[in-house]
C-alpha cells in the first residue's frame, strides 16, 4: 500500500456522505489500522551497486576488482563492471572483499522457554547473527512451535534477522513405528519440512531405532518432509544411509570412517554437515586440569568419552571430514552451537581449516550448505538471479579464516542490515 493512499482511507467523510457517523468512524479506525500494518511491513529492497570490490563468487571464481549490481533484492549482475540502475544506492567497495552470506545448517537458536525467549532475547540474538555475517539459519533443535513463530516474526518484519528455516525432532526410543509416523505427519502439518531424529545410538543403532527410522523416512515422502539424522559413528551413518535418510547433520566422531563407507554416502546422494568443532577443543583441554570440556566450558558427559573415543574426538572429526570430502560427499557447514554466533563461527572455521583450504571452505560454506538447506537456486553464491545475501570484509578471507570474523557490511535479500564502515553503524 502506498503512503499516499492512507489519507483516503482515514477520511471517510469524503466518501461516505449520508452514512451514519458510527459507520464513518468504523471505516476510519479500520483504515488507520491497515495503514499502520503496511507501514510496519518491510520495505522493498533498494537497488544497489557495490563497485571496486574483490568478489568471491562462491563457484570458484574470484573477481579482483568488480562490481555487483542488485535489483529487487536479487543479484542482477556481477563482473568487472556494470552500469548502475537509475536511483541505485552506491557503495564504493574499494578495500573490501565480498562473499555469499553465511549459512548455518545446524544451529540451536531458541533456548529455554520459547515464549520468554521470543519476548526477551530474540531481537538481540538475531542482531548477533547478522553482525557475524549469517543470513540463513536452519534451526537444528529447539521447540518446533517456537521456531515457527520466530520465522513468522522475521518474515513479517516484526524482527530483523537472518531468514530462519524451522526444524523439529522425533524421538526414536520408547515409541512404535506407527507413533513415529503420526508424529511425522503432525510436524509436517505445522509447516515444518526438516525433521530430525533423536537418540539414535552411536555403536550401533538398535533394531527398534532402525525400524522407527525407516518408518519416518517412508512417511516423510508422503508429507514432503526431509529427515535429518544425528549420526555420530560410522555404524550410525551407514545405518542412516541404508534407511534412505537424505541428510546427515554430523561428522562421525566415534571411530574412523573408511573410504568405502564414505563412497557409500556419496553414491546415495546423502548430504553431510561438518559440526567439526564439536570435538576439536579436545586438542587442548588437558593441559590445565585434565578435565575435558565442551566449547562453552561445560564438562563432557562420560558416555561421549567412553572406550576408544576417549580423548580422540578431535582426530576423528577432522580426519573423517576430509575422508568424506575426498570421496565425493557434498559436505556443508554447520556449527551445532547455541551460544554467541561469532564464537561458534570462529571455532568451526578453525576446526575445518585443519583439513581444508580456504578455497574449499568457501565452497562448503556456500554452495554445499545451500544444497543441504534445499535453497541452491536462491543462496550460496553471488551469481545473477540469486538473492543478494552478501557479507563484506576489510581483509581477504582466502588469506585466512580469521578474516571472516570481521564482517563490516551484511546484506540480506538486498537490504543492508549491518554497516560498520567508518562513520556508520
mmCIF file of C-alpha atoms in Angstrom:
data_model
loop_
_atom_site.group_PDB
_atom_site.id
_atom_site.type_symbol
_atom_site.label_atom_id
_atom_site.label_comp_id
_atom_site.label_asym_id
_atom_site.label_seq_id
_atom_site.Cartn_x
_atom_site.Cartn_y
_atom_site.Cartn_z
ATOM 1 C CA UNK A 1 0.000 0.000 0.000
ATOM 2 C CA UNK A 2 1.466 3.376 -0.995
ATOM 3 C CA UNK A 3 1.742 6.000 1.709
ATOM 4 C CA UNK A 4 -0.365 8.473 -0.232
ATOM 5 C CA UNK A 5 -3.376 6.179 -0.065
ATOM 6 C CA UNK A 6 -3.649 6.381 3.718
ATOM 7 C CA UNK A 7 -5.299 9.796 3.654
ATOM 8 C CA UNK A 8 -8.153 8.414 1.575
ATOM 9 C CA UNK A 9 -8.681 5.519 3.971
ATOM 10 C CA UNK A 10 -8.852 7.560 7.165
ATOM 11 C CA UNK A 11 -11.111 10.333 5.821
ATOM 12 C CA UNK A 12 -14.410 8.538 5.183
ATOM 13 C CA UNK A 13 -16.335 11.809 5.382
ATOM 14 C CA UNK A 14 -15.299 12.428 1.788
ATOM 15 C CA UNK A 15 -16.678 9.076 0.586
ATOM 16 C CA UNK A 16 -19.491 8.083 2.948
ATOM 17 C CA UNK A 17 -21.721 11.144 2.906
ATOM 18 C CA UNK A 18 -25.154 10.158 4.145
ATOM 19 C CA UNK A 19 -23.888 7.150 6.151
ATOM 20 C CA UNK A 20 -24.237 7.101 9.963
ATOM 21 C CA UNK A 21 -21.401 8.685 11.899
ATOM 22 C CA UNK A 22 -20.719 5.336 13.595
ATOM 23 C CA UNK A 23 -20.076 3.729 10.196
ATOM 24 C CA UNK A 24 -17.761 6.579 9.204
ATOM 25 C CA UNK A 25 -15.852 6.208 12.465
ATOM 26 C CA UNK A 26 -15.521 2.438 11.990
ATOM 27 C CA UNK A 27 -14.086 2.866 8.497
ATOM 28 C CA UNK A 28 -11.664 5.457 9.825
ATOM 29 C CA UNK A 29 -10.445 3.063 12.515
ATOM 30 C CA UNK A 30 -10.069 0.141 10.106
ATOM 31 C CA UNK A 31 -8.251 2.334 7.615
ATOM 32 C CA UNK A 32 -5.872 3.563 10.265
ATOM 33 C CA UNK A 33 -5.072 0.017 11.355
ATOM 34 C CA UNK A 34 -4.421 -1.070 7.760
ATOM 35 C CA UNK A 35 -2.060 1.837 7.202
ATOM 36 C CA UNK A 36 -0.195 1.056 10.408
ATOM 37 C CA UNK A 37 0.204 -2.582 9.393
ATOM 38 C CA UNK A 38 1.510 -1.746 5.924
ATOM 39 C CA UNK A 39 3.788 0.942 7.308
ATOM 40 C CA UNK A 40 5.349 -1.645 9.639
ATOM 41 C CA UNK A 41 5.912 -4.171 6.847
ATOM 42 C CA UNK A 42 9.437 -4.415 5.453
ATOM 43 C CA UNK A 43 10.075 -2.025 2.599
ATOM 44 C CA UNK A 44 11.166 -3.264 -0.796
ATOM 45 C CA UNK A 45 14.921 -3.577 -1.134
ATOM 46 C CA UNK A 46 16.594 -0.580 -2.758
ATOM 47 C CA UNK A 47 18.627 -1.176 -5.916
ATOM 48 C CA UNK A 48 22.295 -1.248 -5.056
ATOM 49 C CA UNK A 49 25.705 -1.227 -6.718
ATOM 50 C CA UNK A 50 28.916 -2.260 -4.955
ATOM 51 C CA UNK A 51 31.925 -1.343 -7.067
ATOM 52 C CA UNK A 52 35.714 -1.754 -6.886
ATOM 53 C CA UNK A 53 35.458 -4.774 -4.566
ATOM 54 C CA UNK A 54 37.108 -8.166 -4.578
ATOM 55 C CA UNK A 55 34.256 -10.634 -5.130
ATOM 56 C CA UNK A 56 34.482 -14.264 -4.026
ATOM 57 C CA UNK A 57 31.568 -15.547 -6.070
ATOM 58 C CA UNK A 58 31.374 -18.942 -4.369
ATOM 59 C CA UNK A 59 31.528 -21.033 -7.543
ATOM 60 C CA UNK A 60 35.329 -20.990 -7.702
ATOM 61 C CA UNK A 61 35.557 -17.589 -9.383
ATOM 62 C CA UNK A 62 37.275 -14.632 -7.716
ATOM 63 C CA UNK A 63 36.991 -11.173 -9.303
ATOM 64 C CA UNK A 64 39.774 -8.939 -8.032
ATOM 65 C CA UNK A 65 38.095 -5.601 -8.760
ATOM 66 C CA UNK A 66 34.496 -5.991 -9.733
ATOM 67 C CA UNK A 67 31.008 -4.594 -9.479
ATOM 68 C CA UNK A 68 27.944 -6.323 -8.111
ATOM 69 C CA UNK A 69 24.513 -4.958 -9.054
ATOM 70 C CA UNK A 70 21.384 -5.683 -7.019
ATOM 71 C CA UNK A 71 17.870 -5.155 -8.363
ATOM 72 C CA UNK A 72 14.721 -6.049 -6.471
ATOM 73 C CA UNK A 73 16.631 -7.892 -3.773
ATOM 74 C CA UNK A 74 18.429 -10.209 -6.199
ATOM 75 C CA UNK A 75 21.796 -10.110 -7.905
ATOM 76 C CA UNK A 76 21.366 -8.666 -11.388
ATOM 77 C CA UNK A 77 24.983 -8.875 -12.493
ATOM 78 C CA UNK A 78 28.472 -9.467 -11.199
ATOM 79 C CA UNK A 79 31.631 -8.778 -13.141
ATOM 80 C CA UNK A 80 34.425 -6.391 -13.919
ATOM 81 C CA UNK A 81 31.965 -3.525 -14.271
ATOM 82 C CA UNK A 82 28.292 -2.874 -14.862
ATOM 83 C CA UNK A 83 26.053 0.156 -15.414
ATOM 84 C CA UNK A 84 24.290 1.296 -12.264
ATOM 85 C CA UNK A 85 20.477 1.264 -12.273
ATOM 86 C CA UNK A 86 18.925 4.720 -12.081
ATOM 87 C CA UNK A 87 18.492 5.737 -8.463
ATOM 88 C CA UNK A 88 20.560 2.846 -7.141
ATOM 89 C CA UNK A 89 22.468 3.246 -3.916
ATOM 90 C CA UNK A 90 26.216 3.255 -4.489
ATOM 91 C CA UNK A 91 28.819 1.611 -2.259
ATOM 92 C CA UNK A 92 32.490 2.046 -3.032
ATOM 93 C CA UNK A 93 33.874 -1.371 -2.162
ATOM 94 C CA UNK A 94 37.498 -0.370 -2.511
ATOM 95 C CA UNK A 95 39.451 -2.458 0.013
ATOM 96 C CA UNK A 96 36.511 -4.781 0.708
ATOM 97 C CA UNK A 97 36.090 -8.458 -0.126
ATOM 98 C CA UNK A 98 32.575 -9.765 -0.758
ATOM 99 C CA UNK A 99 31.372 -13.302 -0.052
ATOM 100 C CA UNK A 100 27.988 -15.026 -0.020
ATOM 101 C CA UNK A 101 26.114 -14.525 3.253
ATOM 102 C CA UNK A 102 26.844 -17.268 5.759
ATOM 103 C CA UNK A 103 24.507 -20.251 6.173
ATOM 104 C CA UNK A 104 24.468 -22.399 9.311
ATOM 105 C CA UNK A 105 22.860 -25.739 8.511
ATOM 106 C CA UNK A 106 22.606 -26.850 12.160
ATOM 107 C CA UNK A 107 22.067 -24.092 14.661
ATOM 108 C CA UNK A 108 20.339 -24.191 18.045
ATOM 109 C CA UNK A 109 18.556 -20.846 18.188
ATOM 110 C CA UNK A 110 15.914 -20.796 20.934
ATOM 111 C CA UNK A 111 16.941 -21.773 24.459
ATOM 112 C CA UNK A 112 14.672 -22.287 27.438
ATOM 113 C CA UNK A 113 11.028 -21.245 27.289
ATOM 114 C CA UNK A 114 10.232 -20.206 23.716
ATOM 115 C CA UNK A 115 7.688 -17.509 24.620
ATOM 116 C CA UNK A 116 10.062 -15.899 27.105
ATOM 117 C CA UNK A 117 12.984 -16.137 24.685
ATOM 118 C CA UNK A 118 10.974 -14.513 21.905
ATOM 119 C CA UNK A 119 9.993 -11.712 24.267
ATOM 120 C CA UNK A 120 13.322 -11.058 25.978
ATOM 121 C CA UNK A 121 16.127 -12.278 23.718
ATOM 122 C CA UNK A 122 15.015 -12.667 20.113
ATOM 123 C CA UNK A 123 15.876 -9.169 18.897
ATOM 124 C CA UNK A 124 19.354 -9.197 20.456
ATOM 125 C CA UNK A 125 20.173 -12.738 19.350
ATOM 126 C CA UNK A 126 19.043 -12.117 15.768
ATOM 127 C CA UNK A 127 21.186 -8.985 15.560
ATOM 128 C CA UNK A 128 24.187 -11.000 16.767
ATOM 129 C CA UNK A 129 23.694 -13.436 13.901
ATOM 130 C CA UNK A 130 23.538 -10.634 11.353
ATOM 131 C CA UNK A 131 26.667 -8.966 12.723
ATOM 132 C CA UNK A 132 28.540 -12.272 12.470
ATOM 133 C CA UNK A 133 27.591 -12.468 8.774
ATOM 134 C CA UNK A 134 24.787 -15.034 8.906
ATOM 135 C CA UNK A 135 21.865 -14.540 6.543
ATOM 136 C CA UNK A 136 20.284 -18.032 6.735
ATOM 137 C CA UNK A 137 19.910 -20.457 9.649
ATOM 138 C CA UNK A 138 18.419 -23.925 9.798
ATOM 139 C CA UNK A 139 17.122 -24.375 13.337
ATOM 140 C CA UNK A 140 18.663 -27.738 14.161
ATOM 141 C CA UNK A 141 16.917 -28.082 17.508
ATOM 142 C CA UNK A 142 14.618 -26.397 19.972
ATOM 143 C CA UNK A 143 10.826 -26.182 20.140
ATOM 144 C CA UNK A 144 9.077 -26.626 16.799
ATOM 145 C CA UNK A 145 6.334 -24.119 17.565
ATOM 146 C CA UNK A 146 8.878 -21.579 18.805
ATOM 147 C CA UNK A 147 10.968 -21.925 15.649
ATOM 148 C CA UNK A 148 7.837 -21.427 13.546
ATOM 149 C CA UNK A 149 6.859 -18.306 15.476
ATOM 150 C CA UNK A 150 10.369 -16.897 15.107
ATOM 151 C CA UNK A 151 10.188 -17.434 11.351
ATOM 152 C CA UNK A 152 6.767 -15.772 11.220
ATOM 153 C CA UNK A 153 8.040 -12.658 13.008
ATOM 154 C CA UNK A 154 11.122 -12.435 10.812
ATOM 155 C CA UNK A 155 9.125 -12.894 7.615
ATOM 156 C CA UNK A 156 6.621 -10.240 8.730
ATOM 157 C CA UNK A 157 9.360 -7.729 9.527
ATOM 158 C CA UNK A 158 8.483 -7.640 13.230
ATOM 159 C CA UNK A 159 12.039 -8.815 13.903
ATOM 160 C CA UNK A 160 15.203 -8.118 11.934
ATOM 161 C CA UNK A 161 17.497 -11.079 11.455
ATOM 162 C CA UNK A 162 18.599 -13.917 9.181
ATOM 163 C CA UNK A 163 15.945 -15.992 7.462
ATOM 164 C CA UNK A 164 15.172 -18.988 9.645
ATOM 165 C CA UNK A 165 14.248 -22.461 8.409
ATOM 166 C CA UNK A 166 12.323 -24.233 11.197
ATOM 167 C CA UNK A 167 13.058 -27.827 12.117
ATOM 168 C CA UNK A 168 11.842 -30.361 14.668
ATOM 169 C CA UNK A 169 12.797 -33.751 16.060
ATOM 170 C CA UNK A 170 11.204 -37.165 16.566
ATOM 171 C CA UNK A 171 12.343 -39.453 19.377
ATOM 172 C CA UNK A 172 13.206 -42.922 18.089
ATOM 173 C CA UNK A 173 13.116 -44.506 21.568
ATOM 174 C CA UNK A 174 10.083 -45.653 23.557
ATOM 175 C CA UNK A 175 7.824 -45.365 20.545
ATOM 176 C CA UNK A 176 6.390 -47.524 17.775
ATOM 177 C CA UNK A 177 6.693 -47.075 14.011
ATOM 178 C CA UNK A 178 3.028 -46.061 13.899
ATOM 179 C CA UNK A 179 3.568 -43.416 16.575
ATOM 180 C CA UNK A 180 6.678 -42.157 14.781
ATOM 181 C CA UNK A 181 4.717 -41.869 11.537
ATOM 182 C CA UNK A 182 1.942 -39.961 13.307
ATOM 183 C CA UNK A 183 4.448 -37.513 14.757
ATOM 184 C CA UNK A 184 5.985 -37.012 11.311
ATOM 185 C CA UNK A 185 2.540 -36.152 9.933
ATOM 186 C CA UNK A 186 1.832 -33.774 12.826
ATOM 187 C CA UNK A 187 5.087 -31.860 12.453
ATOM 188 C CA UNK A 188 4.777 -31.653 8.677
ATOM 189 C CA UNK A 189 1.234 -30.381 9.163
ATOM 190 C CA UNK A 190 2.627 -27.485 11.187
ATOM 191 C CA UNK A 191 4.659 -26.460 8.153
ATOM 192 C CA UNK A 192 7.998 -27.982 9.135
ATOM 193 C CA UNK A 193 9.962 -29.557 6.306
ATOM 194 C CA UNK A 194 13.205 -30.536 8.076
ATOM 195 C CA UNK A 195 12.653 -33.174 10.747
ATOM 196 C CA UNK A 196 15.451 -34.842 12.664
ATOM 197 C CA UNK A 197 15.603 -37.910 14.848
ATOM 198 C CA UNK A 198 16.581 -38.097 18.481
ATOM 199 C CA UNK A 199 18.552 -40.739 20.341
ATOM 200 C CA UNK A 200 19.986 -42.910 17.601
ATOM 201 C CA UNK A 201 22.669 -44.974 19.318
ATOM 202 C CA UNK A 202 26.195 -44.487 18.035
ATOM 203 C CA UNK A 203 27.558 -48.043 18.403
ATOM 204 C CA UNK A 204 25.401 -49.301 16.672
ATOM 205 C CA UNK A 205 21.716 -48.228 16.476
ATOM 206 C CA UNK A 206 19.268 -50.726 17.967
ATOM 207 C CA UNK A 207 16.861 -52.706 15.754
ATOM 208 C CA UNK A 208 13.969 -50.726 17.225
ATOM 209 C CA UNK A 209 15.610 -47.430 16.334
ATOM 210 C CA UNK A 210 16.266 -48.607 12.790
ATOM 211 C CA UNK A 211 12.646 -49.728 12.424
ATOM 212 C CA UNK A 212 11.380 -46.350 13.612
ATOM 213 C CA UNK A 213 13.878 -44.521 11.424
ATOM 214 C CA UNK A 214 12.730 -46.413 8.342
ATOM 215 C CA UNK A 215 9.135 -45.578 9.272
ATOM 216 C CA UNK A 216 9.715 -41.823 9.481
ATOM 217 C CA UNK A 217 11.776 -41.819 6.284
ATOM 218 C CA UNK A 218 8.947 -43.598 4.486
ATOM 219 C CA UNK A 219 6.319 -41.257 5.946
ATOM 220 C CA UNK A 220 8.426 -38.197 5.098
ATOM 221 C CA UNK A 221 7.966 -38.999 1.412
ATOM 222 C CA UNK A 222 4.189 -38.862 1.861
ATOM 223 C CA UNK A 223 4.217 -35.455 3.568
ATOM 224 C CA UNK A 224 7.028 -33.720 1.665
ATOM 225 C CA UNK A 225 9.471 -33.576 4.576
ATOM 226 C CA UNK A 226 13.191 -34.346 4.824
ATOM 227 C CA UNK A 227 14.722 -36.489 7.562
ATOM 228 C CA UNK A 228 17.982 -35.396 9.199
ATOM 229 C CA UNK A 229 19.986 -37.855 11.303
ATOM 230 C CA UNK A 230 22.492 -37.150 14.086
ATOM 231 C CA UNK A 231 24.822 -39.987 13.116
ATOM 232 C CA UNK A 232 27.911 -39.677 15.323
ATOM 233 C CA UNK A 233 29.533 -43.015 14.447
ATOM 234 C CA UNK A 234 30.317 -44.746 11.156
ATOM 235 C CA UNK A 235 27.834 -47.500 12.123
ATOM 236 C CA UNK A 236 25.028 -44.995 12.653
ATOM 237 C CA UNK A 237 25.969 -43.170 9.453
ATOM 238 C CA UNK A 238 25.775 -46.342 7.362
ATOM 239 C CA UNK A 239 22.516 -47.390 9.035
ATOM 240 C CA UNK A 240 21.003 -43.999 8.220
ATOM 241 C CA UNK A 241 22.082 -44.248 4.585
ATOM 242 C CA UNK A 242 20.641 -47.761 4.362
ATOM 243 C CA UNK A 243 17.351 -46.426 5.769
ATOM 244 C CA UNK A 244 17.131 -43.856 2.972
ATOM 245 C CA UNK A 245 17.930 -40.755 5.010
ATOM 246 C CA UNK A 246 18.849 -37.788 2.750
ATOM 247 C CA UNK A 247 20.639 -35.578 5.316
ATOM 248 C CA UNK A 248 23.325 -36.180 7.958
ATOM 249 C CA UNK A 249 23.974 -33.358 10.419
ATOM 250 C CA UNK A 250 27.252 -34.540 11.977
ATOM 251 C CA UNK A 251 30.701 -35.694 11.026
ATOM 252 C CA UNK A 252 31.143 -39.023 12.870
ATOM 253 C CA UNK A 253 33.364 -38.780 15.949
ATOM 254 C CA UNK A 254 33.138 -42.363 17.268
ATOM 255 C CA UNK A 255 35.726 -44.159 15.143
ATOM 256 C CA UNK A 256 37.201 -43.749 11.687
ATOM 257 C CA UNK A 257 35.106 -43.511 8.521
ATOM 258 C CA UNK A 258 36.547 -45.767 5.818
ATOM 259 C CA UNK A 259 36.815 -44.811 2.161
ATOM 260 C CA UNK A 260 34.235 -47.480 1.345
ATOM 261 C CA UNK A 261 31.752 -46.039 3.845
ATOM 262 C CA UNK A 262 32.315 -42.522 2.542
ATOM 263 C CA UNK A 263 31.795 -43.692 -1.035
ATOM 264 C CA UNK A 264 28.511 -45.269 0.044
ATOM 265 C CA UNK A 265 27.306 -41.934 1.432
ATOM 266 C CA UNK A 266 28.307 -40.156 -1.770
ATOM 267 C CA UNK A 267 26.732 -42.760 -4.061
ATOM 268 C CA UNK A 268 23.436 -42.464 -2.183
ATOM 269 C CA UNK A 269 23.429 -38.693 -2.702
ATOM 270 C CA UNK A 270 23.282 -38.073 1.048
ATOM 271 C CA UNK A 271 24.400 -34.602 2.130
ATOM 272 C CA UNK A 272 26.527 -34.132 5.256
ATOM 273 C CA UNK A 273 27.255 -31.220 7.592
ATOM 274 C CA UNK A 274 30.503 -30.501 9.400
ATOM 275 C CA UNK A 275 29.877 -29.673 13.106
ATOM 276 C CA UNK A 276 33.611 -30.378 13.310
ATOM 277 C CA UNK A 277 34.420 -28.061 16.217
ATOM 278 C CA UNK A 278 32.258 -30.241 18.465
ATOM 279 C CA UNK A 279 35.328 -32.343 19.163
ATOM 280 C CA UNK A 280 38.303 -30.210 18.242
ATOM 281 C CA UNK A 281 38.713 -28.496 21.658
ATOM 282 C CA UNK A 282 39.898 -31.878 22.960
ATOM 283 C CA UNK A 283 43.219 -30.994 21.379
ATOM 284 C CA UNK A 284 43.954 -28.538 24.161
ATOM 285 C CA UNK A 285 41.725 -29.083 27.183
ATOM 286 C CA UNK A 286 44.009 -31.483 29.051
ATOM 287 C CA UNK A 287 46.847 -29.044 29.710
ATOM 288 C CA UNK A 288 45.247 -27.361 32.741
ATOM 289 C CA UNK A 289 43.179 -29.729 34.851
ATOM 290 C CA UNK A 290 42.865 -32.869 32.720
ATOM 291 C CA UNK A 291 39.078 -32.416 32.604
ATOM 292 C CA UNK A 292 37.680 -32.467 29.049
ATOM 293 C CA UNK A 293 35.064 -29.794 28.459
ATOM 294 C CA UNK A 294 32.690 -28.587 25.789
ATOM 295 C CA UNK A 295 33.454 -25.391 23.879
ATOM 296 C CA UNK A 296 31.182 -23.440 26.251
ATOM 297 C CA UNK A 297 33.069 -24.712 29.314
ATOM 298 C CA UNK A 298 30.639 -27.426 30.388
ATOM 299 C CA UNK A 299 32.071 -30.825 31.243
ATOM 300 C CA UNK A 300 31.803 -33.567 28.637
ATOM 301 C CA UNK A 301 29.455 -36.391 29.722
ATOM 302 C CA UNK A 302 31.226 -39.694 30.234
ATOM 303 C CA UNK A 303 29.173 -41.501 27.605
ATOM 304 C CA UNK A 304 30.742 -39.306 24.921
ATOM 305 C CA UNK A 305 34.255 -40.124 26.075
ATOM 306 C CA UNK A 306 33.949 -43.830 26.784
ATOM 307 C CA UNK A 307 36.066 -46.584 25.288
ATOM 308 C CA UNK A 308 38.260 -45.908 22.294
ATOM 309 C CA UNK A 309 36.747 -42.461 21.842
ATOM 310 C CA UNK A 310 38.331 -41.010 24.969
ATOM 311 C CA UNK A 311 40.497 -38.063 24.053
ATOM 312 C CA UNK A 312 40.285 -38.754 20.320
ATOM 313 C CA UNK A 313 37.172 -36.813 19.293
ATOM 314 C CA UNK A 314 39.193 -34.127 17.552
ATOM 315 C CA UNK A 315 41.156 -36.562 15.425
ATOM 316 C CA UNK A 316 38.069 -38.494 14.376
ATOM 317 C CA UNK A 317 36.148 -35.368 13.430
ATOM 318 C CA UNK A 318 38.763 -33.678 11.301
ATOM 319 C CA UNK A 319 40.113 -36.765 9.537
ATOM 320 C CA UNK A 320 36.615 -38.123 8.868
ATOM 321 C CA UNK A 321 35.638 -34.751 7.433
ATOM 322 C CA UNK A 322 38.408 -34.987 4.878
ATOM 323 C CA UNK A 323 37.628 -38.644 4.112
ATOM 324 C CA UNK A 324 34.015 -37.775 3.331
ATOM 325 C CA UNK A 325 35.049 -34.804 1.181
ATOM 326 C CA UNK A 326 37.716 -36.686 -0.765
ATOM 327 C CA UNK A 327 35.242 -39.444 -1.598
ATOM 328 C CA UNK A 328 32.735 -37.060 -3.132
ATOM 329 C CA UNK A 329 30.270 -36.390 -0.304
ATOM 330 C CA UNK A 330 28.570 -32.986 -0.566
ATOM 331 C CA UNK A 331 29.869 -31.612 2.713
ATOM 332 C CA UNK A 332 28.392 -28.424 4.173
ATOM 333 C CA UNK A 333 28.740 -26.083 7.143
ATOM 334 C CA UNK A 334 27.007 -26.433 10.495
ATOM 335 C CA UNK A 335 28.119 -25.381 13.966
ATOM 336 C CA UNK A 336 25.687 -27.235 16.269
ATOM 337 C CA UNK A 337 26.073 -24.332 18.678
ATOM 338 C CA UNK A 338 23.637 -22.441 20.879
ATOM 339 C CA UNK A 339 25.788 -19.579 22.085
ATOM 340 C CA UNK A 340 27.394 -16.424 20.642
ATOM 341 C CA UNK A 341 27.315 -16.779 16.824
ATOM 342 C CA UNK A 342 30.720 -15.200 16.226
ATOM 343 C CA UNK A 343 32.366 -17.564 18.713
ATOM 344 C CA UNK A 344 30.774 -20.625 17.136
ATOM 345 C CA UNK A 345 31.783 -19.393 13.688
ATOM 346 C CA UNK A 346 35.404 -18.947 14.778
ATOM 347 C CA UNK A 347 35.566 -22.408 16.330
ATOM 348 C CA UNK A 348 34.072 -24.165 13.318
ATOM 349 C CA UNK A 349 36.332 -22.339 10.872
ATOM 350 C CA UNK A 350 39.401 -23.118 12.969
ATOM 351 C CA UNK A 351 38.473 -26.802 13.062
ATOM 352 C CA UNK A 352 37.767 -27.005 9.340
ATOM 353 C CA UNK A 353 40.971 -25.181 8.444
ATOM 354 C CA UNK A 354 42.941 -28.050 9.990
ATOM 355 C CA UNK A 355 41.926 -30.170 6.993
ATOM 356 C CA UNK A 356 40.554 -27.800 4.341
ATOM 357 C CA UNK A 357 41.973 -24.941 2.309
ATOM 358 C CA UNK A 358 40.123 -21.634 2.420
ATOM 359 C CA UNK A 359 39.019 -22.244 -1.158
ATOM 360 C CA UNK A 360 37.384 -25.494 -0.042
ATOM 361 C CA UNK A 361 35.846 -23.798 2.997
ATOM 362 C CA UNK A 362 34.220 -21.190 0.748
ATOM 363 C CA UNK A 363 32.662 -23.997 -1.280
ATOM 364 C CA UNK A 364 31.395 -25.982 1.680
ATOM 365 C CA UNK A 365 30.031 -22.860 3.426
ATOM 366 C CA UNK A 366 28.302 -21.581 0.297
ATOM 367 C CA UNK A 367 27.003 -23.898 -2.444
ATOM 368 C CA UNK A 368 27.235 -27.078 -0.374
ATOM 369 C CA UNK A 369 25.313 -25.717 2.603
ATOM 370 C CA UNK A 370 22.772 -24.084 0.308
ATOM 371 C CA UNK A 371 22.185 -27.544 -1.151
ATOM 372 C CA UNK A 372 21.748 -29.008 2.326
ATOM 373 C CA UNK A 373 19.028 -26.485 3.234
ATOM 374 C CA UNK A 374 17.432 -27.007 -0.201
ATOM 375 C CA UNK A 375 17.975 -23.408 -1.340
ATOM 376 C CA UNK A 376 20.600 -23.772 -4.067
ATOM 377 C CA UNK A 377 18.544 -21.706 -6.509
ATOM 378 C CA UNK A 378 18.478 -18.729 -4.151
ATOM 379 C CA UNK A 379 21.574 -18.618 -1.947
ATOM 380 C CA UNK A 380 25.123 -19.940 -1.585
ATOM 381 C CA UNK A 381 26.893 -17.916 -4.275
ATOM 382 C CA UNK A 382 26.979 -14.390 -5.678
ATOM 383 C CA UNK A 383 25.589 -15.279 -9.094
ATOM 384 C CA UNK A 384 22.927 -13.452 -11.130
ATOM 385 C CA UNK A 385 19.391 -14.395 -10.170
ATOM 386 C CA UNK A 386 20.191 -15.340 -6.597
ATOM 387 C CA UNK A 387 19.129 -13.440 -3.506
ATOM 388 C CA UNK A 388 21.516 -10.637 -2.659
ATOM 389 C CA UNK A 389 22.859 -12.184 0.549
ATOM 390 C CA UNK A 390 26.305 -10.651 0.872
ATOM 391 C CA UNK A 391 28.899 -10.223 3.593
ATOM 392 C CA UNK A 392 31.865 -7.853 3.192
ATOM 393 C CA UNK A 393 35.215 -7.840 4.989
ATOM 394 C CA UNK A 394 38.143 -5.389 5.099
ATOM 395 C CA UNK A 395 40.593 -8.272 4.504
ATOM 396 C CA UNK A 396 40.611 -11.272 2.188
ATOM 397 C CA UNK A 397 39.125 -14.467 3.710
ATOM 398 C CA UNK A 398 41.184 -16.533 1.277
ATOM 399 C CA UNK A 399 44.258 -15.354 3.197
ATOM 400 C CA UNK A 400 42.972 -16.845 6.461
ATOM 401 C CA UNK A 401 39.730 -17.812 8.166
ATOM 402 C CA UNK A 402 40.241 -15.117 10.825
ATOM 403 C CA UNK A 403 39.453 -12.529 8.165
ATOM 404 C CA UNK A 404 35.912 -13.950 8.078
ATOM 405 C CA UNK A 405 35.363 -12.908 11.693
ATOM 406 C CA UNK A 406 35.168 -9.188 10.962
ATOM 407 C CA UNK A 407 32.106 -8.505 8.827
ATOM 408 C CA UNK A 408 31.716 -4.777 8.182
ATOM 409 C CA UNK A 409 28.742 -4.892 5.806
ATOM 410 C CA UNK A 410 25.997 -7.518 5.732
ATOM 411 C CA UNK A 411 23.244 -7.517 3.116
ATOM 412 C CA UNK A 412 20.239 -9.826 3.254
ATOM 413 C CA UNK A 413 17.945 -10.024 0.254
ATOM 414 C CA UNK A 414 19.256 -6.676 -0.986
ATOM 415 C CA UNK A 415 18.737 -4.870 2.332
ATOM 416 C CA UNK A 416 21.779 -3.515 4.155
ATOM 417 C CA UNK A 417 21.243 -4.919 7.652
ATOM 418 C CA UNK A 418 24.718 -4.235 9.086
ATOM 419 C CA UNK A 419 27.064 -1.412 8.126
ATOM 420 C CA UNK A 420 30.138 -0.883 10.308
ATOM 421 C CA UNK A 421 32.198 1.136 7.868
ATOM 422 C CA UNK A 422 33.820 4.254 9.254
ATOM 423 C CA UNK A 423 31.188 6.731 10.390
ATOM 424 C CA UNK A 424 28.339 4.238 10.075
ATOM 425 C CA UNK A 425 26.517 1.795 12.390
#
